[in-house]
GROMACS .gro file of C-alpha atoms in nm:
model
  397
    1MET     CA    1  13.674  11.743  10.695
    2ILE     CA    2  13.907  11.467  10.601
    3LYS     CA    3  13.770  11.159  10.419
    4THR     CA    4  13.857  10.817  10.530
    5GLY     CA    5  13.938  10.538  10.307
    6LEU     CA    6  13.606  10.390  10.372
    7GLY     CA    7  13.388  10.671  10.214
    8SER     CA    8  13.315  10.834  10.561
    9LEU     CA    9  13.401  11.178  10.687
   10VAL     CA   10  13.576  11.255  11.006
   11PRO     CA   11  13.308  11.266  11.287
   12ARG     CA   12  13.209  11.623  11.364
   13ILE     CA   13  13.141  11.584  11.736
   14LEU     CA   14  13.404  11.437  11.955
   15ARG     CA   15  13.409  11.384  12.329
   16GLN     CA   16  13.797  11.400  12.351
   17GLN     CA   17  14.059  11.567  12.125
   18THR     CA   18  14.163  11.341  11.834
   19ALA     CA   19  14.479  11.315  11.644
   20VAL     CA   20  14.408  11.285  11.271
   21VAL     CA   21  14.660  11.103  11.024
   22PRO     CA   22  14.556  11.156  10.653
   23GLY     CA   23  14.303  10.890  10.551
   24THR     CA   24  14.268  10.756  10.903
   25LEU     CA   25  14.121  10.869  11.239
   26VAL     CA   26  14.291  10.802  11.564
   27SER     CA   27  14.123  10.887  11.883
   28VAL     CA   28  14.326  10.966  12.192
   29LYS     CA   29  14.072  10.863  12.448
   30ASN     CA   30  13.699  10.854  12.390
   31TYR     CA   31  13.491  10.824  12.066
   32ALA     CA   32  13.270  11.012  11.844
   33THR     CA   33  12.910  11.072  11.905
   34GLU     CA   34  12.807  11.143  11.560
   35ALA     CA   35  12.960  11.096  11.208
   36THR     CA   36  12.882  11.190  10.846
   37PHE     CA   37  12.909  10.929  10.587
   38GLU     CA   38  12.923  10.953  10.204
   39THR     CA   39  12.723  10.735   9.973
   40LYS     CA   40  12.742  10.625   9.615
   41PRO     CA   41  12.575  10.875   9.379
   42PHE     CA   42  12.200  10.819   9.336
   43LYS     CA   43  12.061  10.769   8.985
   44LEU     CA   44  11.743  10.959   8.901
   45HIS     CA   45  11.468  10.941   8.672
   46ASN     CA   46  11.218  11.226   8.615
   47LEU     CA   47  11.376  11.424   8.908
   48LYS     CA   48  11.568  11.738   8.911
   49GLU     CA   49  11.713  11.674   9.260
   50GLY     CA   50  11.766  11.360   9.456
   51PRO     CA   51  11.849  11.258   9.804
   52PRO     CA   52  12.168  11.397   9.962
   53THR     CA   53  12.473  11.200   9.919
   54THR     CA   54  12.594  11.248  10.277
   55GLY     CA   55  12.411  11.144  10.599
   56LYS     CA   56  12.468  11.188  10.961
   57VAL     CA   57  12.465  10.887  11.190
   58THR     CA   58  12.463  10.920  11.561
   59LYS     CA   59  12.629  10.650  11.790
   60ASP     CA   60  12.284  10.534  11.897
   61GLU     CA   61  12.182  10.491  11.533
   62ALA     CA   62  12.503  10.312  11.442
   63VAL     CA   63  12.451  10.060  11.723
   64LYS     CA   64  12.081  10.019  11.629
   65TYR     CA   65  12.152   9.954  11.254
   66TYR     CA   66  12.424   9.715  11.332
   67ARG     CA   67  12.223   9.529  11.588
   68GLN     CA   68  11.932   9.499  11.355
   69MET     CA   69  12.129   9.380  11.046
   70GLN     CA   70  12.329   9.130  11.262
   71THR     CA   71  12.008   9.000  11.416
   72ILE     CA   72  11.852   8.946  11.081
   73ARG     CA   73  12.155   8.764  10.962
   74ARG     CA   74  12.136   8.535  11.268
   75LEU     CA   75  11.772   8.481  11.228
   76GLU     CA   76  11.816   8.373  10.871
   77THR     CA   77  12.101   8.146  10.956
   78SER     CA   78  11.885   7.974  11.220
   79ALA     CA   79  11.592   7.961  10.982
   80GLY     CA   80  11.805   7.784  10.723
   81ASN     CA   81  11.919   7.539  10.975
   82LEU     CA   82  11.572   7.468  11.102
   83TYR     CA   83  11.472   7.396  10.744
   84LYS     CA   84  11.747   7.156  10.693
   85GLU     CA   85  11.639   6.973  11.001
   86LYS     CA   86  11.286   6.957  10.855
   87LEU     CA   87  11.147   7.154  11.138
   88VAL     CA   88  11.045   7.435  10.891
   89ARG     CA   89  10.823   7.288  10.609
   90GLY     CA   90  10.697   7.439  10.288
   91PHE     CA   91  10.870   7.735  10.157
   92CYS     CA   92  11.147   7.938  10.328
   93HIS     CA   93  11.302   8.237  10.137
   94LEU     CA   94  11.606   8.395  10.324
   95TYR     CA   95  11.700   8.768  10.331
   96SER     CA   96  12.082   8.711  10.405
   97GLY     CA   97  12.272   8.984  10.209
   98GLN     CA   98  11.985   9.222  10.185
   99GLU     CA   99  11.974   9.341  10.543
  100ALA     CA  100  12.066   9.694  10.469
  101CYS     CA  101  11.749   9.735  10.257
  102ALA     CA  102  11.505   9.672  10.522
  103VAL     CA  103  11.703   9.829  10.805
  104GLY     CA  104  11.764  10.142  10.594
  105MET     CA  105  11.393  10.182  10.505
  106LYS     CA  106  11.283  10.113  10.864
  107GLY     CA  107  11.531  10.387  10.977
  108ALA     CA  108  11.346  10.641  10.777
  109MET     CA  109  10.986  10.518  10.860
  110ARG     CA  110  10.768  10.710  11.094
  111PRO     CA  111  10.512  10.547  11.329
  112GLN     CA  112  10.212  10.612  11.066
  113ASP     CA  113  10.402  10.454  10.776
  114ASN     CA  114  10.336  10.095  10.644
  115ILE     CA  115  10.502   9.826  10.451
  116ILE     CA  116  10.393   9.526  10.251
  117SER     CA  117  10.625   9.294  10.091
  118ALA     CA  118  10.655   8.961   9.900
  119TYR     CA  119  10.768   8.635  10.079
  120ARG     CA  120  11.123   8.726  10.197
  121VAL     CA  121  11.003   8.881  10.521
  122HIS     CA  122  11.150   8.727  10.825
  123GLY     CA  123  11.372   9.029  10.883
  124TRP     CA  124  11.089   9.277  10.830
  125THR     CA  125  10.867   9.092  11.069
  126TYR     CA  126  11.146   9.131  11.334
  127LEU     CA  127  11.204   9.504  11.252
  128MET     CA  128  10.825   9.571  11.277
  129GLY     CA  129  10.812   9.453  11.635
  130VAL     CA  130  10.795   9.071  11.647
  131SER     CA  131  11.069   8.908  11.870
  132PRO     CA  132  11.307   8.663  11.721
  133GLN     CA  133  11.120   8.386  11.908
  134GLY     CA  134  10.788   8.501  11.751
  135VAL     CA  135  10.955   8.478  11.403
  136LEU     CA  136  11.114   8.147  11.452
  137CYS     CA  137  10.811   7.990  11.620
  138GLU     CA  138  10.605   8.104  11.313
  139LEU     CA  139  10.849   7.945  11.084
  140ALA     CA  140  10.816   7.618  11.268
  141GLY     CA  141  10.447   7.633  11.268
  142LYS     CA  142  10.417   7.679  11.653
  143GLN     CA  143  10.168   7.859  11.874
  144GLY     CA  144  10.417   8.105  11.985
  145GLY     CA  145  10.466   8.240  11.629
  146CYS     CA  146  10.337   8.587  11.530
  147ALA     CA  147  10.043   8.434  11.343
  148ARG     CA  148   9.993   8.137  11.579
  149GLY     CA  149  10.182   7.909  11.339
  150LYS     CA  150   9.921   7.946  11.079
  151GLY     CA  151  10.116   8.162  10.845
  152GLY     CA  152  10.459   8.015  10.832
  153SER     CA  153  10.748   8.170  10.630
  154MET     CA  154  10.551   8.366  10.374
  155HIS     CA  155  10.268   8.505  10.582
  156MET     CA  156  10.376   8.696  10.896
  157TYR     CA  157  10.218   9.019  11.023
  158ALA     CA  158  10.269   9.292  11.264
  159PRO     CA  159  10.115   9.648  11.320
  160ASN     CA  160  10.160   9.854  11.006
  161PHE     CA  161  10.310   9.543  10.844
  162TYR     CA  162  10.069   9.394  10.603
  163GLY     CA  163  10.267   9.085  10.559
  164GLY     CA  164  10.444   8.873  10.308
  165ASN     CA  165  10.245   8.768  10.013
  166GLY     CA  166  10.299   8.445   9.816
  167ILE     CA  167  10.129   8.561   9.487
  168VAL     CA  168  10.417   8.714   9.289
  169GLY     CA  169  10.367   9.088   9.255
  170ALA     CA  170  10.022   9.091   9.425
  171GLN     CA  171  10.140   9.290   9.724
  172VAL     CA  172  10.205   9.588   9.493
  173PRO     CA  173   9.838   9.683   9.418
  174LEU     CA  174   9.748   9.600   9.777
  175GLY     CA  175  10.012   9.844   9.877
  176ALA     CA  176   9.858  10.103   9.661
  177GLY     CA  177   9.534  10.030   9.854
  178VAL     CA  178   9.714  10.080  10.187
  179ALA     CA  179   9.842  10.416  10.056
  180LEU     CA  180   9.494  10.502   9.946
  181ALA     CA  181   9.365  10.425  10.307
  182CYS     CA  182   9.642  10.665  10.443
  183LYS     CA  183   9.515  10.934  10.210
  184TYR     CA  184   9.167  10.861  10.291
  185LYS     CA  185   9.224  10.883  10.678
  186GLY     CA  186   9.455  11.183  10.630
  187ASN     CA  187   9.715  11.048  10.868
  188GLU     CA  188  10.011  11.162  10.661
  189GLY     CA  189  10.130  10.807  10.641
  190VAL     CA  190  10.287  10.638  10.340
  191CYS     CA  191  10.305  10.272  10.215
  192LEU     CA  192  10.625  10.104  10.107
  193ALA     CA  193  10.522   9.842   9.842
  194LEU     CA  194  10.822   9.601   9.802
  195TYR     CA  195  10.874   9.353   9.520
  196GLY     CA  196  11.173   9.184   9.357
  197ASP     CA  197  11.328   9.213   9.018
  198GLY     CA  198  11.167   8.887   8.929
  199ALA     CA  199  10.813   9.026   8.998
  200ALA     CA  200  10.890   9.357   8.817
  201ASN     CA  201  10.740   9.238   8.480
  202GLN     CA  202  10.393   9.159   8.634
  203GLY     CA  203  10.122   9.360   8.466
  204GLN     CA  204   9.953   9.439   8.793
  205ILE     CA  205  10.255   9.642   8.900
  206PHE     CA  206  10.211   9.871   8.604
  207GLU     CA  207   9.838   9.909   8.681
  208ALA     CA  208   9.924  10.010   9.035
  209TYR     CA  209  10.176  10.272   8.911
  210ASN     CA  210   9.909  10.419   8.691
  211MET     CA  211   9.635  10.439   8.955
  212ALA     CA  212   9.872  10.560   9.219
  213HIS     CA  213   9.994  10.838   8.978
  214LEU     CA  214   9.632  10.941   8.879
  215TRP     CA  215   9.515  10.956   9.232
  216LYS     CA  216   9.847  11.089   9.373
  217LEU     CA  217   9.882  10.803   9.633
  218PRO     CA  218  10.154  10.820   9.902
  219CYS     CA  219  10.305  10.509   9.786
  220ILE     CA  220  10.679  10.413   9.742
  221PHE     CA  221  10.709  10.127   9.498
  222VAL     CA  222  11.040   9.958   9.604
  223CYS     CA  223  11.215   9.718   9.377
  224GLU     CA  224  11.449   9.508   9.575
  225ASN     CA  225  11.679   9.414   9.284
  226ASN     CA  226  11.902   9.122   9.401
  227GLY     CA  227  12.002   9.035   9.053
  228TYR     CA  228  11.804   8.702   9.021
  229GLY     CA  229  11.445   8.603   8.994
  230MET     CA  230  11.363   8.231   9.059
  231GLY     CA  231  11.684   8.088   8.888
  232THR     CA  232  11.712   8.359   8.619
  233SER     CA  233  11.931   8.659   8.607
  234ALA     CA  234  11.773   9.003   8.578
  235GLU     CA  235  11.939   9.049   8.229
  236ARG     CA  236  11.787   8.729   8.102
  237GLY     CA  237  11.435   8.801   8.237
  238SER     CA  238  11.394   9.176   8.174
  239CYS     CA  239  11.443   9.390   7.858
  240ASN     CA  240  11.521   9.688   8.081
  241VAL     CA  241  11.700   9.621   8.397
  242ASN     CA  242  11.688   9.997   8.512
  243TYR     CA  243  11.394   9.934   8.735
  244TYR     CA  244  11.392  10.283   8.880
  245GLN     CA  245  11.304  10.403   8.529
  246ARG     CA  246  11.025  10.161   8.471
  247GLY     CA  247  10.733  10.369   8.626
  248ASP     CA  248  10.711  10.576   8.310
  249VAL     CA  249  10.610  10.938   8.418
  250LEU     CA  250  10.664  10.820   8.781
  251PRO     CA  251  10.992  10.961   8.922
  252GLY     CA  252  11.255  10.701   9.006
  253ILE     CA  253  11.564  10.667   9.237
  254TRP     CA  254  11.840  10.417   9.223
  255VAL     CA  255  12.007  10.345   9.549
  256ASP     CA  256  12.299  10.114   9.667
  257GLY     CA  257  12.105   9.859   9.858
  258MET     CA  258  12.416   9.727  10.040
  259ASP     CA  259  12.460  10.066  10.210
  260VAL     CA  260  12.224  10.117  10.506
  261VAL     CA  261  12.284  10.491  10.522
  262ALA     CA  262  12.208  10.541  10.158
  263VAL     CA  263  11.891  10.332  10.175
  264ARG     CA  264  11.776  10.557  10.469
  265LEU     CA  265  11.861  10.890  10.289
  266ALA     CA  266  11.664  10.759   9.971
  267THR     CA  267  11.367  10.652  10.169
  268GLU     CA  268  11.351  10.985  10.363
  269PHE     CA  269  11.360  11.163  10.035
  270ALA     CA  270  11.094  10.930   9.890
  271ILE     CA  271  10.857  10.984  10.182
  272ASN     CA  272  10.869  11.360  10.153
  273HIS     CA  273  10.813  11.324   9.779
  274VAL     CA  274  10.507  11.108   9.794
  275LEU     CA  275  10.347  11.323  10.060
  276ASN     CA  276  10.415  11.647   9.865
  277VAL     CA  277  10.410  11.537   9.494
  278GLY     CA  278  10.310  11.193   9.423
  279PRO     CA  279  10.422  10.824   9.402
  280VAL     CA  280  10.779  10.716   9.338
  281VAL     CA  281  10.970  10.415   9.232
  282MET     CA  282  11.286  10.330   9.419
  283GLU     CA  283  11.526  10.059   9.313
  284VAL     CA  284  11.747   9.916   9.584
  285TYR     CA  285  12.044   9.724   9.419
  286THR     CA  286  12.137   9.449   9.647
  287TYR     CA  287  12.227   9.077   9.649
  288ARG     CA  288  12.104   8.757   9.806
  289TYR     CA  289  12.350   8.495   9.936
  290SER     CA  290  12.109   8.205   9.937
  291GLY     CA  291  11.909   8.068   9.649
  292HIS     CA  292  11.564   8.198   9.561
  293SER     CA  293  11.428   7.964   9.841
  294MET     CA  294  11.582   7.690  10.047
  295SER     CA  295  11.491   7.442   9.780
  296ASP     CA  296  11.727   7.627   9.539
  297PRO     CA  297  12.100   7.570   9.588
  298GLY     CA  298  12.152   7.896   9.404
  299THR     CA  299  12.469   7.782   9.210
  300SER     CA  300  12.315   7.651   8.887
  301TYR     CA  301  12.274   8.000   8.747
  302ARG     CA  302  12.564   8.176   8.915
  303THR     CA  303  12.903   8.080   9.034
  304ARG     CA  304  13.017   8.029   9.405
  305GLU     CA  305  13.304   8.271   9.327
  306GLU     CA  306  13.048   8.539   9.240
  307VAL     CA  307  12.864   8.488   9.580
  308GLN     CA  308  13.197   8.482   9.769
  309GLU     CA  309  13.316   8.805   9.591
  310VAL     CA  310  13.009   8.994   9.696
  311ARG     CA  311  13.057   8.867  10.054
  312GLN     CA  312  13.407   8.993  10.069
  313THR     CA  313  13.359   9.323   9.889
  314ARG     CA  314  12.995   9.447   9.930
  315ASP     CA  315  12.854   9.283  10.255
  316PRO     CA  316  12.624   9.523  10.412
  317ILE     CA  317  12.715   9.431  10.765
  318SER     CA  318  13.092   9.410  10.742
  319SER     CA  319  13.116   9.726  10.540
  320PHE     CA  320  12.900   9.918  10.783
  321LYS     CA  321  13.103   9.775  11.069
  322ASP     CA  322  13.424   9.897  10.909
  323LYS     CA  323  13.286  10.245  10.863
  324ILE     CA  324  13.158  10.295  11.220
  325LEU     CA  325  13.477  10.152  11.368
  326ALA     CA  326  13.698  10.386  11.152
  327ALA     CA  327  13.477  10.676  11.254
  328GLY     CA  328  13.498  10.605  11.612
  329LEU     CA  329  13.125  10.552  11.669
  330VAL     CA  330  13.190  10.212  11.834
  331THR     CA  331  13.486   9.996  11.964
  332ALA     CA  332  13.565   9.656  11.845
  333ASP     CA  333  13.487   9.527  12.197
  334GLU     CA  334  13.138   9.688  12.190
  335LEU     CA  335  13.057   9.508  11.869
  336LYS     CA  336  13.199   9.181  11.982
  337ALA     CA  337  12.991   9.195  12.292
  338MET     CA  338  12.685   9.284  12.086
  339ASP     CA  339  12.753   8.992  11.851
  340ASN     CA  340  12.769   8.752  12.144
  341GLN     CA  341  12.439   8.880  12.284
  342ILE     CA  342  12.258   8.847  11.955
  343LYS     CA  343  12.380   8.497  11.906
  344LYS     CA  344  12.273   8.412  12.262
  345GLU     CA  345  11.918   8.562  12.202
  346VAL     CA  346  11.872   8.390  11.862
  347ASP     CA  347  11.997   8.061  11.996
  348GLU     CA  348  11.749   8.073  12.289
  349ALA     CA  349  11.473   8.175  12.045
  350THR     CA  350  11.559   7.871  11.833
  351LYS     CA  351  11.542   7.638  12.127
  352GLN     CA  352  11.200   7.781  12.221
  353ALA     CA  353  11.076   7.733  11.857
  354LYS     CA  354  11.179   7.364  11.879
  355ALA     CA  355  11.012   7.307  12.227
  356ASP     CA  356  10.698   7.495  12.152
  357ALA     CA  357  10.367   7.325  12.084
  358GLU     CA  358  10.136   7.363  11.777
  359ILE     CA  359   9.795   7.496  11.814
  360GLY     CA  360   9.517   7.237  11.859
  361LEU     CA  361   9.297   7.116  11.574
  362PRO     CA  362   8.987   7.313  11.713
  363GLU     CA  363   9.185   7.642  11.654
  364LEU     CA  364   9.239   7.586  11.282
  365SER     CA  365   8.902   7.729  11.200
  366THR     CA  366   8.910   8.031  11.439
  367ASP     CA  367   8.967   8.393  11.355
  368VAL     CA  368   8.958   8.334  10.970
  369TYR     CA  369   8.727   8.635  10.965
  370SER     CA  370   8.722   8.941  11.197
  371GLN     CA  371   8.344   8.940  11.147
  372ASN     CA  372   8.224   8.609  11.002
  373GLN     CA  373   7.937   8.634  10.774
  374GLU     CA  374   7.992   8.322  10.583
  375GLY     CA  375   7.888   8.054  10.825
  376PRO     CA  376   8.087   7.724  10.864
  377ILE     CA  377   8.436   7.703  10.712
  378ARG     CA  378   8.497   7.446  10.444
  379GLY     CA  379   8.732   7.167  10.558
  380CYS     CA  380   9.005   6.974  10.377
  381ASN     CA  381   8.784   6.674  10.294
  382PRO     CA  382   8.481   6.688  10.066
  383GLY     CA  383   8.167   6.766  10.250
  384SER     CA  384   8.343   6.847  10.581
  385TRP     CA  385   8.267   7.190  10.750
  386LEU     CA  386   8.423   7.345  11.046
  387LYS     CA  387   8.262   7.584  11.280
  388HIS     CA  388   8.412   7.926  11.287
  389ALA     CA  389   8.488   8.084  11.616
  390THR     CA  390   8.631   8.412  11.720
  391LEU     CA  391   8.909   8.380  11.989
  392ASN     CA  392   9.099   8.709  11.883
  393ARG     CA  393   9.411   8.489  11.865
  394ALA     CA  394   9.478   8.506  11.495
  395VAL     CA  395   9.800   8.717  11.565
  396ASN     CA  396  10.010   8.734  11.876
  397LEU     CA  397  10.095   9.103  11.946
   0.00000   0.00000   0.00000
C-alpha cells in the first residue's frame, strides 16, 4: 500500500484500474468503494493494547459521515443566526468544530446503545433521529420541536438519547444509571456519558467512576476536551489536563477528536471493553469555534488567530473531505451537490421554525409526569396551580 500525503492509504478495492503516482492517487475512470485511513496514535492509560490505528471506510460510510458533519455545521450556523435575530431565547451552545466527535461515536454505536450529554447537543439530537426542522423548531420554542418547544437548546430528547443536561456534570452519574439499566435488562447495551473539560473537576464525576468500576457498568465516560471551559482554558482550570488518565484505576484512551475515523475506532474499542471488562474513560481532543455559549464572544481568553489556525489546519469536515477525495471514494461534484442539498434542507427547516406556532397555554402543564401522582402542578405565580393532563405529546417522535 502507498500512503498519500493526507494520512490515508491507497484504496484496496477499485472498480477500475488506477494509475498510482508516488504520494497521490489518480483514477483512470471510476472510484474506490473502500479505503483504509491512518489515524494519529492513541494515548493509553491502564491498557496494554488500544484501538487499531487504521480503519476501513466504505464509500457509503464516507458519504454518510460527511453529510452528517456538514448538516450539523449548517444547523449550528442557522441556530446562531436565529439567536442573533432573538428568535432563540435563553441559552444556546454551538457544536461547530466538534462535529467529528459526535459523528464518530454515532458511527460505532449499535441500536441498543445510549448517549447522554451536557447542553451542546443540537448535533446529537439530529444524529439520534430528529430532523433538522425538529431541532430548529425546538430551539425557537415552537410546537414542531422535538420536545414541543418546552425544552429549548439544552433539553432535547430522542430514543436512546437522554438529552442535554443544564447542570454541569450532572449527566455523568445519570449516564452511569443508564448503564446500570442496560446491565439490569441484559440487552448488551452501553451508555456514553459525555461531559466537557470544564466539568471534569466535578466531584460527582469521580463518584460515578467509582461506582461504575465497582459494579462493572457498561459505561463509557467521554470527556470532550475542547480546550476551554466557560471562559477559562483547560490549563488554568485543571491541575491535570490528561483527562483520559483521571479515572484512576479506570482505563483511559486519548483520541484525536477532529478525526471522525479515529473517534469511531476508539468508540468501537471502548464498547467492546466495557462489555467484557468494565468502564473506560475516553478523552476526545477537539476544539469549539464559537464561544462557550452565544452570549460569549469567545475572544477575551483566546485570539482570533488561534481559532483561524484551527479552522485552516484541523477542521474535521475539510480534513475528512480532503481524505475521501484523495482516496477516490467521492468526487468533488458529488460533495458539491450534497452541500447544496444540505443547505436547501436546513434553509427550509429554518423557514419552518420561524413560521411554526408555539403550544397553547393549556399544554404547559401537560405530560410533566408519565404517571402523575402529585396532583396539580404549581404555577409561576404564588398560590396558582395548574391541572396536569396527559396527552402523550411531551416529545415529538
